[in-house]
């Protein structure tokens, strides 16, 4: 029986996790800036990173659907298994919905998304100021929901590692030379 995630799944987990934390920090920082060329540049970078994370999440989801993850510990009660699966799928949903909401928001506000400043992405909506405001609220709400889910995820990992001592965390860590 498989006891660890694949190397690809581990790499994608930590890469996307780090990227999300950077994006959240950048998003909060950008909001505090006055309108300036610097702020517009950061918004462009934020959108580039959002598209990139979206594509990585699509690849990760395809990988996840084609590579069965290791089983949860047998000691976990059914409600905890259900909660773990629910939070994981909610995280996937949010990691897809947030960049889409940002793209929709940019479209409605009349700011085209140009990936890495090279590849223009089509606007998904016509320019509509009220829709842009609504989508801004949706984008912010989804991000706060993501922060809550990430917090739950991390707290659950810490509980498993330090209270349950079921070695759940080792499934998602890189192998050491001793383990190979």
XYZ file of C-alpha atoms in Angstrom:
180
model
C 0.000 0.000 0.000
C 1.241 3.478 -0.905
C 2.151 5.476 2.207
C 3.398 8.692 0.565
C 2.280 11.080 -2.104
C 4.174 10.981 -5.392
C 7.147 13.305 -5.839
C 5.119 15.295 -8.384
C 2.226 15.720 -5.933
C 4.625 16.790 -3.177
C 6.360 19.325 -5.436
C 3.040 20.774 -6.611
C 1.674 20.910 -3.041
C 4.589 22.951 -1.689
C 5.052 25.078 -4.824
C 1.376 26.048 -4.952
C 1.240 26.521 -1.178
C 4.199 28.922 -1.255
C 2.780 30.711 -4.298
C -0.583 31.154 -2.564
C 1.026 32.630 0.536
C 3.017 35.060 -1.623
C -0.108 35.987 -3.594
C -2.113 36.635 -0.430
C 0.683 38.821 0.959
C 0.983 40.706 -2.334
C -2.791 41.160 -2.516
C -2.946 42.695 0.963
C 0.098 44.875 0.254
C -1.269 46.148 -3.083
C -4.522 47.240 -1.495
C -2.691 49.576 0.865
C -0.871 51.440 -1.927
C -2.074 54.668 -3.497
C -2.721 54.575 -7.233
C 0.662 54.762 -8.929
C 2.677 53.083 -11.701
C 4.168 50.819 -8.987
C 0.711 49.674 -7.871
C -0.355 48.990 -11.471
C 2.834 46.977 -12.032
C 2.134 44.917 -8.903
C -1.452 44.295 -10.054
C -0.067 43.008 -13.362
C 2.339 40.697 -11.547
C -0.506 39.536 -9.286
C -2.594 38.643 -12.347
C 0.339 36.831 -14.032
C 0.905 34.820 -10.884
C -2.825 34.129 -10.576
C -2.970 32.668 -14.085
C 0.162 30.620 -13.407
C -1.227 29.262 -10.136
C -4.516 28.455 -11.885
C -2.633 26.394 -14.497
C -0.548 24.656 -11.812
C -3.724 23.819 -9.885
C -5.321 22.394 -13.042
C -2.251 20.188 -13.509
C -2.286 19.256 -9.824
C -5.957 18.352 -9.960
C -5.413 16.211 -13.062
C -2.483 14.532 -11.298
C -4.581 13.980 -8.183
C -7.414 12.411 -10.173
C -5.012 10.065 -11.984
C -2.832 9.147 -8.968
C -4.573 7.808 -5.905
C -3.328 9.465 -2.706
C -2.159 7.386 0.247
C -4.893 6.224 2.598
C -5.630 8.219 5.722
C -4.631 6.608 9.016
C -6.978 3.794 10.054
C -7.229 5.408 13.477
C -9.089 8.435 12.041
C -12.807 8.420 12.848
C -15.225 8.614 9.893
C -16.207 12.230 10.638
C -12.525 13.268 10.532
C -12.012 11.479 7.217
C -15.058 13.249 5.794
C -13.806 16.602 7.109
C -10.335 16.020 5.634
C -11.758 15.166 2.215
C -14.199 18.094 2.327
C -11.483 20.633 3.176
C -9.173 19.253 0.474
C -11.856 19.521 -2.221
C -12.865 22.963 -0.942
C -9.217 24.041 -1.254
C -9.121 22.781 -4.856
C -12.377 24.608 -5.616
C -11.091 27.845 -4.104
C -7.738 27.586 -5.898
C -9.693 27.451 -9.164
C -12.441 29.944 -8.281
C -10.173 32.713 -6.960
C -8.139 33.249 -10.141
C -11.323 32.972 -12.207
C -13.029 35.581 -10.030
C -9.975 37.833 -10.426
C -10.054 37.420 -14.208
C -13.791 38.123 -14.290
C -13.285 41.130 -12.014
C -10.500 42.525 -14.226
C -12.647 42.015 -17.319
C -15.640 43.790 -15.774
C -13.417 46.652 -14.634
C -12.005 47.047 -18.143
C -8.464 45.837 -17.390
C -7.386 43.050 -19.707
C -5.264 40.255 -18.240
C -2.022 39.826 -20.178
C -0.083 36.778 -18.992
C 3.557 37.738 -18.354
C 2.903 40.899 -20.339
C 2.975 38.827 -23.534
C -0.156 36.694 -23.962
C -3.403 38.683 -23.827
C -6.252 36.665 -22.356
C -9.739 37.398 -23.641
C -12.036 39.406 -21.425
C -14.645 37.110 -19.954
C -17.181 39.876 -19.385
C -17.961 43.224 -20.965
C -16.966 46.308 -18.993
C -19.518 46.842 -16.224
C -18.610 48.964 -13.209
C -21.273 47.482 -10.894
C -20.369 43.930 -11.853
C -16.709 44.806 -11.232
C -17.570 45.978 -7.709
C -19.571 42.821 -7.018
C -16.782 40.603 -8.351
C -14.262 42.466 -6.195
C -16.347 41.521 -3.156
C -16.554 37.913 -4.383
C -12.781 37.793 -4.916
C -12.124 39.158 -1.419
C -14.634 36.760 0.170
C -13.123 33.761 -1.624
C -9.648 34.779 -0.462
C -10.759 35.056 3.169
C -12.392 31.647 2.792
C -9.106 30.308 1.416
C -7.232 31.752 4.400
C -9.691 30.003 6.741
C -9.321 26.683 4.886
C -5.529 26.900 4.805
C -5.593 27.632 8.538
C -7.793 24.580 9.160
C -5.499 22.472 6.985
C -2.368 23.576 8.847
C -4.003 23.163 12.270
C -5.148 19.645 11.332
C -1.627 18.745 10.202
C -0.184 20.077 13.465
C -2.778 18.115 15.463
C -1.895 14.925 13.613
C 1.830 15.534 13.983
C 2.021 16.582 17.635
C -1.105 15.244 19.353
C -2.084 12.122 17.404
C 1.538 11.360 16.438
C 0.285 9.370 13.439
C 3.069 10.582 11.113
C 0.558 12.001 8.629
C 2.864 14.894 7.740
C 5.624 12.596 6.453
C 3.375 11.645 3.502
C 3.840 15.164 2.078
C 7.493 15.794 2.970
C 10.479 15.211 0.722
C 12.319 11.995 1.432
C 15.628 12.079 3.219
C 18.627 10.066 2.065
C 17.891 7.514 4.827
C 14.384 6.889 3.476
C 15.422 6.279 -0.128
